[in-house]
Amino acid sequence: MVVRTIITGATGSMGAAACEALAAKGVAVLMACRNIKKAEAVRDGILSRYPAADIEIRQLDLCSMASVREFAESVAPGSVDAIFHNAGAISRRYELTADGLEKTFSTNYFGPWLLTSLLLSKMPQDARIVSMVSLSCRYVTLCEHDLQPTEKDFSQLGSYARSKRALLSFSLELARRNPGLRVNLADPGIVATGLIDLGHWFDPLTDFLFKPFCNSPEKGVQPALRALEASQTSPRYYVGKGAKTIPGRYLTPELDAKIWAGTEAVLSE
Ligand SMILES: NC(=O)c1ccc[n+]([C@@H]2O[C@H](COP(=O)([O-])OP(=O)(O)OC[C@H]3O[C@@H](n4cnc5c(N)ncnc54)[C@H](OP(=O)(O)O)[C@@H]3O)[C@@H](O)[C@H]2O)c1
């Protein structure tokens, strides 16, 4: 039986849709959000439709490792058995967090990495961990030096894709190190949300031309919802209506081990 699912970024388009879909099924949800007012509005909307929903809100800013630690400390052992790493961002410019991490990498990779590591011992050995990745992962290569891009290395989409590729690598290495865990990847396709506005003057034009052909948030989140119900312990790639074996291009155990070690080194600095 599912105890409680953490959804990061539950104020976002797909996060809120996931929250509502789980609440509708009677699954308790812990919304892990940086903006509490926005989270309360999402929760209140869901409660108006599902009055019996069990939804809690707690502060989590993935651009602050102190916030990640504080959040993890607030979780009681045995109170959570699934994490949906849904929060994600595409930074418009090169910026470092107070921890010295590039912001896109902090949100999409280091925050989820640290959160999972801190919560593992508080969750059952067959806990579910689902990470939202992206088709952009297939267009980039990754090495351990990419975890901390310099300003010269940075580009909006390049850093986003590499941070998601790192999350994918982390998920597969996590599954190797913890064979009982149910770790899976979800790819929502291209979804009409604010995330894909890159701050260009022509965004309204591309929105007009492009967004009608994108998935809705409710549709985009379906692969993740199916991944959250998965019972198998070998990771799968949920996309569209299917659940594929992990594509060969992502089967890079040596790289995954190096990325893991590199991450530990960065986070212990
Ligand atoms: N949209 C797409 O086409 C697409 C495609 C592939 C993958 N994805 C992935 O799907 C996931 C959901 O994206 P979406 O399209 O639903 O985007 P969204 O509507 O922009 O939602 C993003 C969520 O992440 C949260 N977030 C951002 N930075 C954070 C931080 N530092 N700490 C905590 N939370 C933070 C946002 O919080 P605030 O509400 O406070 O801003 C928001 O709740 C992301 O991981 C994204 O990379 C999206």
Short mmCIF file of C-alpha atoms and ligand atoms in Angstrom, two decimals:
data_model
loop_
_atom_site.label_atom_id
_atom_site.label_comp_id
_atom_site.label_asym_id
_atom_site.label_seq_id
_atom_site.Cartn_x
_atom_site.Cartn_y
_atom_site.Cartn_z
CA MET A 1 0.00 0.00 0.00
CA VAL A 2 1.26 3.49 -0.84
CA VAL A 3 1.84 5.62 2.25
CA ARG A 4 2.59 9.06 0.86
CA THR A 5 4.13 10.46 -2.31
CA ILE A 6 6.40 13.49 -2.38
CA ILE A 7 5.85 15.60 -5.50
CA THR A 8 8.45 18.29 -6.06
CA GLY A 9 7.33 21.33 -8.04
CA ALA A 10 3.70 20.50 -7.27
CA THR A 11 2.78 24.13 -8.03
CA GLY A 12 3.78 23.70 -11.68
CA SER A 13 1.59 22.61 -14.56
CA MET A 14 2.38 18.90 -14.49
CA GLY A 15 3.11 18.85 -10.74
CA ALA A 16 -0.36 20.18 -9.95
CA ALA A 17 -1.90 17.73 -12.45
CA ALA A 18 -0.03 14.86 -10.77
CA CYS A 19 -1.14 16.04 -7.36
CA GLU A 20 -4.77 16.10 -8.43
CA ALA A 21 -4.59 12.72 -10.17
CA LEU A 22 -3.07 11.06 -7.08
CA ALA A 23 -5.48 12.81 -4.72
CA ALA A 24 -8.37 11.57 -6.88
CA LYS A 25 -7.10 8.01 -6.35
CA GLY A 26 -6.88 8.49 -2.60
CA VAL A 27 -3.05 8.65 -2.50
CA ALA A 28 -1.68 10.97 0.18
CA VAL A 29 0.58 13.67 -1.26
CA LEU A 30 3.33 15.79 0.22
CA MET A 31 3.70 18.87 -1.99
CA ALA A 32 7.35 19.98 -1.89
CA CYS A 33 7.27 23.53 -3.19
CA ARG A 34 9.29 26.73 -3.02
CA ASN A 35 6.25 29.02 -3.17
CA ILE A 36 3.90 28.18 -0.29
CA LYS A 37 1.13 30.61 -1.34
CA LYS A 38 1.01 29.10 -4.82
CA ALA A 39 0.99 25.61 -3.26
CA GLU A 40 -1.91 26.54 -0.99
CA ALA A 41 -3.91 27.74 -4.01
CA VAL A 42 -3.25 24.43 -5.83
CA ARG A 43 -4.14 22.42 -2.72
CA ASP A 44 -7.34 24.41 -2.10
CA GLY A 45 -8.45 23.90 -5.71
CA ILE A 46 -7.93 20.14 -5.39
CA LEU A 47 -9.69 20.03 -2.02
CA SER A 48 -12.70 21.81 -3.53
CA ARG A 49 -13.01 18.92 -6.00
CA TYR A 50 -11.81 16.11 -3.70
CA PRO A 51 -12.67 17.14 -0.13
CA ALA A 52 -11.21 13.93 1.35
CA ALA A 53 -7.82 14.45 -0.31
CA ASP A 54 -4.83 14.08 2.01
CA ILE A 55 -2.44 16.84 0.92
CA GLU A 56 0.35 18.40 2.94
CA ILE A 57 2.60 21.26 1.87
CA ARG A 58 6.22 21.80 2.83
CA GLN A 59 8.84 24.27 1.70
CA LEU A 60 11.56 23.02 -0.64
CA ASP A 61 13.88 25.15 -2.74
CA LEU A 62 16.09 22.96 -4.90
CA CYS A 63 18.43 25.92 -5.44
CA SER A 64 19.42 25.73 -1.77
CA MET A 65 21.06 22.60 -0.39
CA ALA A 66 20.22 23.91 3.11
CA SER A 67 16.54 23.90 2.14
CA VAL A 68 16.87 20.35 0.77
CA ARG A 69 18.45 19.22 4.05
CA GLU A 70 15.80 20.99 6.12
CA PHE A 71 13.02 19.40 4.07
CA ALA A 72 14.58 15.93 4.36
CA GLU A 73 14.98 16.34 8.12
CA SER A 74 11.28 17.19 8.42
CA VAL A 75 10.26 13.86 6.87
CA ALA A 76 9.57 11.24 9.52
CA PRO A 77 10.93 7.72 8.86
CA GLY A 78 8.25 5.51 7.30
CA SER A 79 6.00 8.44 6.37
CA VAL A 80 6.89 8.48 2.67
CA ASP A 81 7.29 5.68 0.14
CA ALA A 82 7.54 7.47 -3.19
CA ILE A 83 9.26 10.52 -4.63
CA PHE A 84 8.27 12.12 -7.89
CA HIS A 85 11.13 14.37 -9.01
CA ASN A 86 8.97 16.66 -11.08
CA ALA A 87 10.36 20.15 -10.35
CA GLY A 88 12.43 21.50 -13.18
CA ALA A 89 13.72 24.75 -14.56
CA ILE A 90 15.54 26.25 -17.52
CA SER A 91 17.60 29.21 -16.30
CA ARG A 92 17.59 32.06 -18.75
CA ARG A 93 21.10 33.17 -17.87
CA TYR A 94 24.17 31.80 -16.14
CA GLU A 95 23.70 32.18 -12.39
CA LEU A 96 25.22 30.44 -9.39
CA THR A 97 23.34 29.54 -6.22
CA ALA A 98 24.65 30.31 -2.72
CA ASP A 99 26.14 26.78 -2.82
CA GLY A 100 28.12 27.74 -5.94
CA LEU A 101 26.06 25.49 -8.24
CA GLU A 102 24.76 26.55 -11.63
CA LYS A 103 21.02 27.11 -11.13
CA THR A 104 19.61 24.75 -13.76
CA PHE A 105 21.86 21.97 -12.46
CA SER A 106 20.94 22.73 -8.86
CA THR A 107 17.19 22.49 -9.55
CA ASN A 108 17.17 19.60 -11.98
CA TYR A 109 20.02 17.51 -10.68
CA PHE A 110 21.86 18.31 -7.43
CA GLY A 111 18.67 19.06 -5.45
CA PRO A 112 16.93 15.79 -6.47
CA TRP A 113 20.19 13.87 -5.95
CA LEU A 114 20.67 15.15 -2.41
CA LEU A 115 16.99 14.83 -1.52
CA THR A 116 16.90 11.19 -2.61
CA SER A 117 20.13 10.37 -0.78
CA LEU A 118 18.88 11.94 2.45
CA LEU A 119 15.49 10.23 2.29
CA LEU A 120 16.59 6.73 1.26
CA SER A 121 17.08 5.45 4.79
CA LYS A 122 13.65 6.80 5.79
CA MET A 123 11.78 4.98 3.04
CA PRO A 124 11.05 1.28 2.49
CA GLN A 125 13.59 -0.70 0.44
CA ASP A 126 11.05 -1.01 -2.39
CA ALA A 127 10.24 2.72 -2.47
CA ARG A 128 9.33 4.28 -5.81
CA ILE A 129 11.49 7.01 -7.29
CA VAL A 130 10.31 8.56 -10.54
CA SER A 131 12.31 11.26 -12.31
CA MET A 132 10.99 13.51 -15.03
CA VAL A 133 13.49 13.52 -17.87
CA SER A 134 13.25 14.91 -21.35
CA LEU A 135 13.76 13.95 -24.96
CA SER A 136 16.46 16.65 -25.00
CA CYS A 137 18.73 14.13 -23.18
CA ARG A 138 19.34 12.29 -26.41
CA TYR A 139 20.99 15.32 -28.04
CA VAL A 140 23.76 15.85 -25.49
CA THR A 141 26.77 14.04 -24.16
CA LEU A 142 27.77 14.25 -20.53
CA CYS A 143 30.97 13.98 -18.53
CA GLU A 144 31.66 14.73 -14.87
CA HIS A 145 33.06 18.21 -15.70
CA ASP A 146 29.64 19.18 -17.13
CA LEU A 147 28.13 19.13 -13.62
CA GLN A 148 29.59 22.56 -12.97
CA PRO A 149 29.40 24.50 -16.23
CA THR A 150 31.33 27.74 -16.53
CA GLU A 151 29.66 30.82 -18.02
CA LYS A 152 31.35 29.97 -21.34
CA ASP A 153 29.88 26.45 -21.33
CA PHE A 154 26.38 27.65 -20.44
CA SER A 155 23.42 27.75 -22.81
CA GLN A 156 19.76 27.62 -21.79
CA LEU A 157 18.87 24.43 -23.59
CA GLY A 158 22.30 22.79 -23.44
CA SER A 159 22.55 23.10 -19.66
CA TYR A 160 18.93 22.00 -19.26
CA ALA A 161 19.47 18.91 -21.42
CA ARG A 162 22.73 17.99 -19.64
CA SER A 163 21.14 18.44 -16.21
CA LYS A 164 18.32 16.10 -17.24
CA ARG A 165 20.85 13.65 -18.69
CA ALA A 166 22.63 13.74 -15.33
CA LEU A 167 19.32 13.03 -13.54
CA LEU A 168 18.81 10.07 -15.85
CA SER A 169 22.33 8.80 -15.12
CA PHE A 170 21.74 9.24 -11.38
CA SER A 171 18.46 7.29 -11.54
CA LEU A 172 20.08 4.30 -13.24
CA GLU A 173 23.04 4.27 -10.86
CA LEU A 174 20.63 4.59 -7.91
CA ALA A 175 18.80 1.49 -9.14
CA ARG A 176 22.10 -0.42 -9.49
CA ARG A 177 23.12 0.46 -5.95
CA ASN A 178 19.69 -0.27 -4.46
CA PRO A 179 18.28 -3.30 -6.32
CA GLY A 180 15.00 -3.37 -4.38
CA LEU A 181 14.03 0.21 -5.26
CA ARG A 182 11.52 0.83 -8.01
CA VAL A 183 13.28 3.54 -9.98
CA ASN A 184 11.77 4.73 -13.23
CA LEU A 185 12.05 7.54 -15.75
CA ALA A 186 9.19 9.51 -17.25
CA ASP A 187 9.31 11.60 -20.43
CA PRO A 188 6.25 13.81 -20.90
CA GLY A 189 6.92 14.71 -24.54
CA ILE A 190 6.56 18.42 -25.31
CA VAL A 191 4.01 19.98 -23.03
CA ALA A 192 2.38 23.41 -23.19
CA THR A 193 3.68 24.87 -19.92
CA GLY A 194 5.57 27.99 -18.85
CA LEU A 195 8.79 25.97 -18.73
CA ILE A 196 9.20 26.11 -22.48
CA ASP A 197 9.04 29.94 -22.61
CA LEU A 198 12.68 30.88 -22.93
CA GLY A 199 12.33 34.63 -22.56
CA HIS A 200 12.76 35.46 -26.24
CA TRP A 201 10.92 38.32 -27.95
CA PHE A 202 9.37 35.78 -30.36
CA ASP A 203 7.95 33.52 -27.59
CA PRO A 204 4.36 34.74 -28.20
CA LEU A 205 4.70 33.85 -31.88
CA THR A 206 6.09 30.37 -31.21
CA ASP A 207 3.39 29.89 -28.53
CA PHE A 208 0.74 30.72 -31.11
CA LEU A 209 2.20 28.41 -33.75
CA PHE A 210 3.51 25.62 -31.60
CA LYS A 211 1.58 25.22 -28.34
CA PRO A 212 -1.63 23.88 -29.94
CA PHE A 213 0.41 20.81 -30.99
CA CYS A 214 1.92 20.20 -27.56
CA ASN A 215 0.55 17.82 -24.93
CA SER A 216 -1.63 19.26 -22.18
CA PRO A 217 -0.13 19.02 -18.66
CA GLU A 218 -2.75 16.38 -17.79
CA LYS A 219 -1.65 14.26 -20.75
CA GLY A 220 2.05 14.98 -20.34
CA VAL A 221 2.07 13.73 -16.77
CA GLN A 222 0.45 10.36 -17.61
CA PRO A 223 3.74 8.49 -18.17
CA ALA A 224 4.95 9.64 -14.74
CA LEU A 225 1.70 8.56 -13.09
CA ARG A 226 2.05 5.10 -14.62
CA ALA A 227 5.70 4.99 -13.54
CA LEU A 228 4.62 5.78 -9.98
CA GLU A 229 2.45 2.66 -9.99
CA ALA A 230 5.12 0.39 -11.46
CA SER A 231 5.94 -2.76 -9.55
CA GLN A 232 9.06 -3.94 -11.45
CA THR A 233 12.49 -3.26 -9.99
CA SER A 234 14.41 -2.83 -13.25
CA PRO A 235 14.10 0.76 -14.46
CA ARG A 236 11.94 1.55 -17.47
CA TYR A 237 11.48 4.61 -19.63
CA TYR A 238 7.84 5.71 -19.58
CA VAL A 239 6.85 7.75 -22.61
CA GLY A 240 3.55 8.16 -24.44
CA LYS A 241 1.38 5.20 -23.57
CA GLY A 242 4.29 2.78 -23.23
CA ALA A 243 7.05 1.70 -20.86
CA LYS A 244 10.20 0.89 -22.80
CA THR A 245 13.37 -0.75 -21.63
CA ILE A 246 16.00 1.93 -21.10
CA PRO A 247 17.24 3.04 -24.55
CA GLY A 248 20.74 1.71 -25.28
CA ARG A 249 22.21 5.22 -25.61
CA TYR A 250 21.56 5.73 -21.87
CA LEU A 251 23.12 2.45 -20.72
CA THR A 252 26.43 3.93 -19.57
CA PRO A 253 27.26 2.35 -16.18
CA GLU A 254 30.89 3.52 -16.16
CA LEU A 255 29.85 7.09 -16.85
CA ASP A 256 27.06 6.84 -14.26
CA ALA A 257 29.55 5.73 -11.59
CA LYS A 258 31.84 8.67 -12.47
CA ILE A 259 28.95 11.14 -12.39
CA TRP A 260 27.91 9.76 -8.99
CA ALA A 261 31.42 10.14 -7.58
CA GLY A 262 31.73 13.62 -9.12
CA THR A 263 28.44 14.63 -7.53
CA GLU A 264 29.51 13.42 -4.10
CA ALA A 265 32.70 15.43 -4.49
CA VAL A 266 30.83 18.61 -5.52
CA LEU A 267 28.30 18.31 -2.70
CA SER A 268 30.95 17.72 -0.07
CA GLU A 269 32.95 20.84 -1.06
N1 LIG B 1 7.07 21.21 -20.50
C1 LIG B 1 7.74 20.34 -21.25
O1 LIG B 1 7.64 20.30 -22.50
C2 LIG B 1 8.64 19.33 -20.60
C3 LIG B 1 9.30 18.39 -21.42
C4 LIG B 1 10.15 17.45 -20.83
C5 LIG B 1 10.32 17.45 -19.46
N2 LIG B 1 9.68 18.38 -18.68
C6 LIG B 1 9.90 18.33 -17.24
O2 LIG B 1 8.67 18.18 -16.57
C7 LIG B 1 8.77 18.73 -15.25
C8 LIG B 1 7.59 19.64 -14.97
O3 LIG B 1 7.68 20.75 -15.85
P1 LIG B 1 6.45 21.69 -16.27
O4 LIG B 1 6.49 21.75 -17.75
O5 LIG B 1 5.20 21.29 -15.55
O6 LIG B 1 7.01 23.09 -15.77
P2 LIG B 1 6.43 24.23 -14.82
O7 LIG B 1 4.97 24.38 -14.99
O8 LIG B 1 7.31 25.40 -15.08
O9 LIG B 1 6.70 23.64 -13.36
C9 LIG B 1 7.98 23.58 -12.84
C10 LIG B 1 7.86 23.38 -11.35
O10 LIG B 1 9.20 23.30 -10.81
C11 LIG B 1 9.26 24.17 -9.69
N3 LIG B 1 10.60 24.67 -9.44
C12 LIG B 1 11.40 25.38 -10.28
N4 LIG B 1 12.54 25.72 -9.65
C13 LIG B 1 12.46 25.20 -8.39
C14 LIG B 1 13.29 25.22 -7.25
N5 LIG B 1 14.46 25.87 -7.26
N6 LIG B 1 12.89 24.58 -6.13
C15 LIG B 1 11.70 23.95 -6.09
N7 LIG B 1 10.85 23.92 -7.12
C16 LIG B 1 11.22 24.53 -8.26
C17 LIG B 1 8.34 25.33 -10.06
O11 LIG B 1 8.02 26.07 -8.89
P3 LIG B 1 7.33 27.54 -8.95
O12 LIG B 1 5.85 27.27 -9.13
O13 LIG B 1 7.67 28.12 -7.63
O14 LIG B 1 7.93 28.24 -10.12
C18 LIG B 1 7.17 24.54 -10.62
O15 LIG B 1 6.37 24.04 -9.58
C19 LIG B 1 10.13 19.44 -15.21
O16 LIG B 1 11.08 18.60 -14.58
C20 LIG B 1 10.49 19.61 -16.66
O17 LIG B 1 11.88 19.69 -16.86
C21 LIG B 1 8.84 19.31 -19.22
#
